[in-house]
Amino acid sequence: MKVLQKIASKTILNAFDKATIFEINIGALFAGASYKGEVEDRLQKIFNELKQFEKPILFIDDIHELFDSNQGSGIASIIKSELSKGIITFIGATTPEKFRKTLAKDDALSRRFETLEIKEPTQDLAFRMISSVIESYEKHHDFTIDDEDQKEAIRLAKRYLKEKSLPDSALDLIDRTMSSLKSSQRNYKKRNSRFKKSVSCFK
């Protein structure tokens, strides 16, 4: 994700000067689909829109989810077609296990991707990675988190959140915790306001 951010901010490689990065929300892509082929139609419309840009790059997180569905074969055909045209650059993220169970089963699809296996970073490296992006989380939730709390989140994520790897697992934990604290603070303020109003009635 840090590389994508650098491409978006035009701070990496001249080859990406005119590149525009997009990301598909897989949940929204499938949401409310009612007829056969609707997801494929939506996907094709997205690709057609992206091709209006000079150097479109499409990032698909958890790309295996596209092929886990009943529409998997139709989606694979559309993506293979777009990959063969070479207009859109596709970047998909998944786990080795999910890759083997989905994309790797389709030779024509998997050979159109260049596989880059990224090993889980050490906890020290995960801390440096999280520190480089934590400011955006703090601004979004209006909370700050110090270094020790970041390290504790990494430790807990490594121990209990086995379904994801660092640093994503720790960032998810931090994000959910901040969201919960923000919600609790908001509810407290509402309750406190109602309490003050109630008290004022007895004055």
PDB file of C-alpha atoms in Angstrom:
ATOM      1  CA  MET A   1       0.000   0.000   0.000  1.00  0.00           C
ATOM      2  CA  LYS A   2       2.922   2.349   0.686  1.00  0.00           C
ATOM      3  CA  VAL A   3       4.115   1.867  -2.917  1.00  0.00           C
ATOM      4  CA  LEU A   4       0.629   2.712  -4.207  1.00  0.00           C
ATOM      5  CA  GLN A   5       0.597   5.854  -2.075  1.00  0.00           C
ATOM      6  CA  LYS A   6       3.937   6.923  -3.551  1.00  0.00           C
ATOM      7  CA  ILE A   7       2.652   6.329  -7.081  1.00  0.00           C
ATOM      8  CA  ALA A   8      -0.469   8.358  -6.305  1.00  0.00           C
ATOM      9  CA  SER A   9       1.604  11.203  -4.877  1.00  0.00           C
ATOM     10  CA  LYS A  10       3.970  11.121  -7.898  1.00  0.00           C
ATOM     11  CA  THR A  11       7.041  10.491  -5.734  1.00  0.00           C
ATOM     12  CA  ILE A  12       8.175   7.246  -7.384  1.00  0.00           C
ATOM     13  CA  LEU A  13       9.458   6.432 -10.872  1.00  0.00           C
ATOM     14  CA  ASN A  14       8.853   8.643 -13.893  1.00  0.00           C
ATOM     15  CA  ALA A  15       7.079   5.732 -15.598  1.00  0.00           C
ATOM     16  CA  PHE A  16       4.152   6.311 -13.248  1.00  0.00           C
ATOM     17  CA  ASP A  17       3.961  10.087 -13.818  1.00  0.00           C
ATOM     18  CA  LYS A  18       0.569   9.949 -15.508  1.00  0.00           C
ATOM     19  CA  ALA A  19      -0.748   6.893 -13.707  1.00  0.00           C
ATOM     20  CA  THR A  20      -4.043   7.013 -11.819  1.00  0.00           C
ATOM     21  CA  ILE A  21      -4.769   4.434  -9.129  1.00  0.00           C
ATOM     22  CA  PHE A  22      -8.216   3.017  -8.451  1.00  0.00           C
ATOM     23  CA  GLU A  23      -9.484   0.415  -6.017  1.00  0.00           C
ATOM     24  CA  ILE A  24     -12.533  -1.824  -6.350  1.00  0.00           C
ATOM     25  CA  ASN A  25     -14.816  -2.246  -3.352  1.00  0.00           C
ATOM     26  CA  ILE A  26     -15.744  -5.900  -3.782  1.00  0.00           C
ATOM     27  CA  GLY A  27     -18.589  -5.682  -1.279  1.00  0.00           C
ATOM     28  CA  ALA A  28     -20.210  -2.828  -3.200  1.00  0.00           C
ATOM     29  CA  LEU A  29     -19.611  -4.641  -6.493  1.00  0.00           C
ATOM     30  CA  PHE A  30     -21.726  -7.611  -5.376  1.00  0.00           C
ATOM     31  CA  ALA A  31     -24.246  -5.710  -3.233  1.00  0.00           C
ATOM     32  CA  GLY A  32     -27.829  -5.908  -4.467  1.00  0.00           C
ATOM     33  CA  ALA A  33     -27.029  -7.921  -7.598  1.00  0.00           C
ATOM     34  CA  SER A  34     -30.346  -9.539  -8.579  1.00  0.00           C
ATOM     35  CA  TYR A  35     -29.965 -11.072 -12.040  1.00  0.00           C
ATOM     36  CA  LYS A  36     -27.420 -13.407 -13.546  1.00  0.00           C
ATOM     37  CA  GLY A  37     -24.583 -11.493 -15.105  1.00  0.00           C
ATOM     38  CA  GLU A  38     -25.259  -8.241 -13.234  1.00  0.00           C
ATOM     39  CA  VAL A  39     -21.907  -8.327 -11.416  1.00  0.00           C
ATOM     40  CA  GLU A  40     -20.135  -8.959 -14.711  1.00  0.00           C
ATOM     41  CA  ASP A  41     -21.978  -6.006 -16.261  1.00  0.00           C
ATOM     42  CA  ARG A  42     -20.963  -3.752 -13.382  1.00  0.00           C
ATOM     43  CA  LEU A  43     -17.364  -4.884 -13.679  1.00  0.00           C
ATOM     44  CA  GLN A  44     -17.262  -4.249 -17.416  1.00  0.00           C
ATOM     45  CA  LYS A  45     -18.659  -0.741 -16.908  1.00  0.00           C
ATOM     46  CA  ILE A  46     -15.928  -0.059 -14.355  1.00  0.00           C
ATOM     47  CA  PHE A  47     -13.257  -1.226 -16.786  1.00  0.00           C
ATOM     48  CA  ASN A  48     -14.704   0.910 -19.561  1.00  0.00           C
ATOM     49  CA  GLU A  49     -14.561   3.958 -17.285  1.00  0.00           C
ATOM     50  CA  LEU A  50     -10.983   3.243 -16.258  1.00  0.00           C
ATOM     51  CA  LYS A  51      -9.876   3.057 -19.871  1.00  0.00           C
ATOM     52  CA  GLN A  52     -10.710   6.731 -20.248  1.00  0.00           C
ATOM     53  CA  PHE A  53      -7.564   7.454 -18.212  1.00  0.00           C
ATOM     54  CA  GLU A  54      -4.059   7.397 -19.669  1.00  0.00           C
ATOM     55  CA  LYS A  55      -2.420   4.895 -17.319  1.00  0.00           C
ATOM     56  CA  PRO A  56      -5.068   3.292 -15.113  1.00  0.00           C
ATOM     57  CA  ILE A  57      -3.900   1.023 -12.302  1.00  0.00           C
ATOM     58  CA  LEU A  58      -6.572  -1.049 -10.569  1.00  0.00           C
ATOM     59  CA  PHE A  59      -5.847  -2.419  -7.109  1.00  0.00           C
ATOM     60  CA  ILE A  60      -8.068  -5.293  -5.939  1.00  0.00           C
ATOM     61  CA  ASP A  61      -7.632  -6.262  -2.293  1.00  0.00           C
ATOM     62  CA  ASP A  62      -8.652  -9.848  -1.484  1.00  0.00           C
ATOM     63  CA  ILE A  63      -8.899 -10.534  -5.216  1.00  0.00           C
ATOM     64  CA  HIS A  64      -9.751 -14.174  -4.528  1.00  0.00           C
ATOM     65  CA  GLU A  65     -13.227 -13.059  -3.412  1.00  0.00           C
ATOM     66  CA  LEU A  66     -14.074 -12.257  -7.046  1.00  0.00           C
ATOM     67  CA  PHE A  67     -13.657 -15.911  -7.944  1.00  0.00           C
ATOM     68  CA  ASP A  68     -15.203 -17.448  -4.826  1.00  0.00           C
ATOM     69  CA  SER A  69     -18.688 -16.460  -6.010  1.00  0.00           C
ATOM     70  CA  ASN A  70     -21.111 -18.166  -8.400  1.00  0.00           C
ATOM     71  CA  GLN A  71     -20.136 -15.588 -11.025  1.00  0.00           C
ATOM     72  CA  GLY A  72     -16.453 -16.539 -10.727  1.00  0.00           C
ATOM     73  CA  SER A  73     -16.070 -17.983 -14.221  1.00  0.00           C
ATOM     74  CA  GLY A  74     -17.738 -15.005 -15.907  1.00  0.00           C
ATOM     75  CA  ILE A  75     -15.645 -12.533 -13.920  1.00  0.00           C
ATOM     76  CA  ALA A  76     -12.482 -14.455 -14.772  1.00  0.00           C
ATOM     77  CA  SER A  77     -13.299 -14.252 -18.497  1.00  0.00           C
ATOM     78  CA  ILE A  78     -13.769 -10.473 -18.328  1.00  0.00           C
ATOM     79  CA  ILE A  79     -10.547  -9.945 -16.398  1.00  0.00           C
ATOM     80  CA  LYS A  80      -8.580 -12.212 -18.748  1.00  0.00           C
ATOM     81  CA  SER A  81      -9.878 -10.211 -21.682  1.00  0.00           C
ATOM     82  CA  GLU A  82      -8.801  -6.920 -20.097  1.00  0.00           C
ATOM     83  CA  LEU A  83      -5.416  -8.304 -19.119  1.00  0.00           C
ATOM     84  CA  SER A  84      -4.772  -9.405 -22.696  1.00  0.00           C
ATOM     85  CA  LYS A  85      -5.511  -5.862 -23.941  1.00  0.00           C
ATOM     86  CA  GLY A  86      -2.929  -4.432 -21.550  1.00  0.00           C
ATOM     87  CA  ILE A  87      -4.666  -1.082 -21.113  1.00  0.00           C
ATOM     88  CA  ILE A  88      -5.379  -1.492 -17.401  1.00  0.00           C
ATOM     89  CA  THR A  89      -2.665  -2.592 -14.978  1.00  0.00           C
ATOM     90  CA  PHE A  90      -4.126  -4.955 -12.389  1.00  0.00           C
ATOM     91  CA  ILE A  91      -2.667  -5.411  -8.917  1.00  0.00           C
ATOM     92  CA  GLY A  92      -4.351  -8.057  -6.794  1.00  0.00           C
ATOM     93  CA  ALA A  93      -3.622  -8.901  -3.164  1.00  0.00           C
ATOM     94  CA  THR A  94      -4.386 -12.265  -1.616  1.00  0.00           C
ATOM     95  CA  THR A  95      -2.805 -14.980   0.518  1.00  0.00           C
ATOM     96  CA  PRO A  96      -0.815 -17.929  -0.918  1.00  0.00           C
ATOM     97  CA  GLU A  97      -3.535 -20.335   0.229  1.00  0.00           C
ATOM     98  CA  LYS A  98      -6.374 -18.319  -1.338  1.00  0.00           C
ATOM     99  CA  PHE A  99      -4.348 -17.919  -4.523  1.00  0.00           C
ATOM    100  CA  ARG A 100      -3.943 -21.690  -4.835  1.00  0.00           C
ATOM    101  CA  LYS A 101      -7.657 -22.273  -4.249  1.00  0.00           C
ATOM    102  CA  THR A 102      -8.881 -19.676  -6.767  1.00  0.00           C
ATOM    103  CA  LEU A 103      -6.639 -17.965  -9.319  1.00  0.00           C
ATOM    104  CA  ALA A 104      -4.097 -20.786  -9.600  1.00  0.00           C
ATOM    105  CA  LYS A 105      -6.830 -23.207 -10.728  1.00  0.00           C
ATOM    106  CA  ASP A 106      -7.281 -21.160 -13.906  1.00  0.00           C
ATOM    107  CA  ASP A 107      -3.992 -21.443 -15.793  1.00  0.00           C
ATOM    108  CA  ALA A 108      -5.024 -18.893 -18.414  1.00  0.00           C
ATOM    109  CA  LEU A 109      -5.797 -16.375 -15.674  1.00  0.00           C
ATOM    110  CA  SER A 110      -2.891 -17.009 -13.309  1.00  0.00           C
ATOM    111  CA  ARG A 111      -0.226 -16.856 -16.018  1.00  0.00           C
ATOM    112  CA  ARG A 112      -1.387 -13.357 -16.942  1.00  0.00           C
ATOM    113  CA  PHE A 113      -0.372 -12.208 -13.466  1.00  0.00           C
ATOM    114  CA  GLU A 114       3.181 -11.966 -12.203  1.00  0.00           C
ATOM    115  CA  THR A 115       3.209 -13.486  -8.736  1.00  0.00           C
ATOM    116  CA  LEU A 116       5.134 -11.586  -6.091  1.00  0.00           C
ATOM    117  CA  GLU A 117       5.179 -13.283  -2.714  1.00  0.00           C
ATOM    118  CA  ILE A 118       5.622 -10.830   0.125  1.00  0.00           C
ATOM    119  CA  LYS A 119       6.585 -12.429   3.412  1.00  0.00           C
ATOM    120  CA  GLU A 120       5.146 -11.176   6.666  1.00  0.00           C
ATOM    121  CA  PRO A 121       7.440  -8.520   8.159  1.00  0.00           C
ATOM    122  CA  THR A 122       9.035  -8.812  11.568  1.00  0.00           C
ATOM    123  CA  GLN A 123       7.345  -6.979  14.424  1.00  0.00           C
ATOM    124  CA  ASP A 124      10.027  -4.278  14.342  1.00  0.00           C
ATOM    125  CA  LEU A 125       9.521  -3.711  10.610  1.00  0.00           C
ATOM    126  CA  ALA A 126       5.721  -3.813  11.048  1.00  0.00           C
ATOM    127  CA  PHE A 127       6.070  -1.049  13.658  1.00  0.00           C
ATOM    128  CA  ARG A 128       8.011   1.140  11.221  1.00  0.00           C
ATOM    129  CA  MET A 129       5.433   0.474   8.502  1.00  0.00           C
ATOM    130  CA  ILE A 130       2.529   1.342  10.811  1.00  0.00           C
ATOM    131  CA  SER A 131       4.298   4.470  12.080  1.00  0.00           C
ATOM    132  CA  SER A 132       4.518   5.749   8.515  1.00  0.00           C
ATOM    133  CA  VAL A 133       0.723   5.641   8.008  1.00  0.00           C
ATOM    134  CA  ILE A 134      -0.698   5.988  11.526  1.00  0.00           C
ATOM    135  CA  GLU A 135      -1.205   9.742  11.148  1.00  0.00           C
ATOM    136  CA  SER A 136      -4.051   9.226   8.667  1.00  0.00           C
ATOM    137  CA  TYR A 137      -5.833   6.933  11.159  1.00  0.00           C
ATOM    138  CA  GLU A 138      -5.351   9.467  13.951  1.00  0.00           C
ATOM    139  CA  LYS A 139      -6.817  12.252  11.831  1.00  0.00           C
ATOM    140  CA  HIS A 140      -9.766  10.122  10.761  1.00  0.00           C
ATOM    141  CA  HIS A 141     -10.706   9.017  14.285  1.00  0.00           C
ATOM    142  CA  ASP A 142      -9.492  12.152  16.075  1.00  0.00           C
ATOM    143  CA  PHE A 143      -7.407  10.040  18.452  1.00  0.00           C
ATOM    144  CA  THR A 144      -3.675   9.700  18.929  1.00  0.00           C
ATOM    145  CA  ILE A 145      -1.842   6.460  19.628  1.00  0.00           C
ATOM    146  CA  ASP A 146       1.674   6.384  21.038  1.00  0.00           C
ATOM    147  CA  ASP A 147       4.506   4.055  20.053  1.00  0.00           C
ATOM    148  CA  GLU A 148       3.969   1.639  22.938  1.00  0.00           C
ATOM    149  CA  ASP A 149       0.299   1.177  22.070  1.00  0.00           C
ATOM    150  CA  GLN A 150       1.216   0.560  18.439  1.00  0.00           C
ATOM    151  CA  LYS A 151       3.695  -2.110  19.522  1.00  0.00           C
ATOM    152  CA  GLU A 152       1.083  -3.690  21.800  1.00  0.00           C
ATOM    153  CA  ALA A 153      -1.387  -3.792  18.905  1.00  0.00           C
ATOM    154  CA  ILE A 154       1.242  -5.567  16.819  1.00  0.00           C
ATOM    155  CA  ARG A 155       1.890  -8.097  19.585  1.00  0.00           C
ATOM    156  CA  LEU A 156      -1.802  -8.830  20.106  1.00  0.00           C
ATOM    157  CA  ALA A 157      -2.505  -9.033  16.352  1.00  0.00           C
ATOM    158  CA  LYS A 158       0.385 -11.460  15.868  1.00  0.00           C
ATOM    159  CA  ARG A 159      -0.892 -13.658  18.679  1.00  0.00           C
ATOM    160  CA  TYR A 160      -4.654 -13.636  18.092  1.00  0.00           C
ATOM    161  CA  LEU A 161      -5.457 -12.465  14.551  1.00  0.00           C
ATOM    162  CA  LYS A 162      -4.151 -15.442  12.610  1.00  0.00           C
ATOM    163  CA  GLU A 163      -6.337 -14.901   9.552  1.00  0.00           C
ATOM    164  CA  LYS A 164      -4.316 -11.862   8.492  1.00  0.00           C
ATOM    165  CA  SER A 165      -0.650 -10.964   8.426  1.00  0.00           C
ATOM    166  CA  LEU A 166       1.229  -7.983   9.783  1.00  0.00           C
ATOM    167  CA  PRO A 167       0.983  -5.051   9.366  1.00  0.00           C
ATOM    168  CA  ASP A 168      -2.652  -5.347   8.137  1.00  0.00           C
ATOM    169  CA  SER A 169      -3.818  -7.305  11.169  1.00  0.00           C
ATOM    170  CA  ALA A 170      -2.406  -4.712  13.581  1.00  0.00           C
ATOM    171  CA  LEU A 171      -3.813  -1.807  11.545  1.00  0.00           C
ATOM    172  CA  ASP A 172      -7.244  -3.461  11.553  1.00  0.00           C
ATOM    173  CA  LEU A 173      -7.030  -3.847  15.317  1.00  0.00           C
ATOM    174  CA  ILE A 174      -5.984  -0.211  15.757  1.00  0.00           C
ATOM    175  CA  ASP A 175      -8.707   0.978  13.391  1.00  0.00           C
ATOM    176  CA  ARG A 176     -11.462  -0.990  15.143  1.00  0.00           C
ATOM    177  CA  THR A 177     -10.257   0.093  18.577  1.00  0.00           C
ATOM    178  CA  MET A 178     -10.170   3.758  17.605  1.00  0.00           C
ATOM    179  CA  SER A 179     -13.615   3.469  16.052  1.00  0.00           C
ATOM    180  CA  SER A 180     -14.975   1.870  19.212  1.00  0.00           C
ATOM    181  CA  LEU A 181     -13.428   4.558  21.423  1.00  0.00           C
ATOM    182  CA  LYS A 182     -14.818   7.294  19.208  1.00  0.00           C
ATOM    183  CA  SER A 183     -18.285   5.749  19.355  1.00  0.00           C
ATOM    184  CA  SER A 184     -18.076   5.366  23.145  1.00  0.00           C
ATOM    185  CA  GLN A 185     -16.970   8.974  23.525  1.00  0.00           C
ATOM    186  CA  ARG A 186     -19.843  10.170  21.332  1.00  0.00           C
ATOM    187  CA  ASN A 187     -22.366   8.141  23.340  1.00  0.00           C
ATOM    188  CA  TYR A 188     -20.903   9.444  26.597  1.00  0.00           C
ATOM    189  CA  LYS A 189     -21.276  13.032  25.439  1.00  0.00           C
ATOM    190  CA  LYS A 190     -24.916  12.385  24.488  1.00  0.00           C
ATOM    191  CA  ARG A 191     -25.689  10.746  27.827  1.00  0.00           C
ATOM    192  CA  ASN A 192     -23.888  13.496  29.707  1.00  0.00           C
ATOM    193  CA  SER A 193     -25.824  16.148  27.797  1.00  0.00           C
ATOM    194  CA  ARG A 194     -29.155  14.457  28.601  1.00  0.00           C
ATOM    195  CA  PHE A 195     -28.110  14.132  32.241  1.00  0.00           C
ATOM    196  CA  LYS A 196     -27.283  17.848  32.467  1.00  0.00           C
ATOM    197  CA  LYS A 197     -30.619  18.723  30.916  1.00  0.00           C
ATOM    198  CA  SER A 198     -32.417  16.485  33.421  1.00  0.00           C
ATOM    199  CA  VAL A 199     -30.559  18.045  36.332  1.00  0.00           C
ATOM    200  CA  SER A 200     -31.341  21.561  35.108  1.00  0.00           C
ATOM    201  CA  CYS A 201     -35.066  20.742  35.278  1.00  0.00           C
ATOM    202  CA  PHE A 202     -34.785  20.330  39.054  1.00  0.00           C
ATOM    203  CA  LYS A 203     -33.027  23.643  39.573  1.00  0.00           C
TER     204      LYS A 203
END
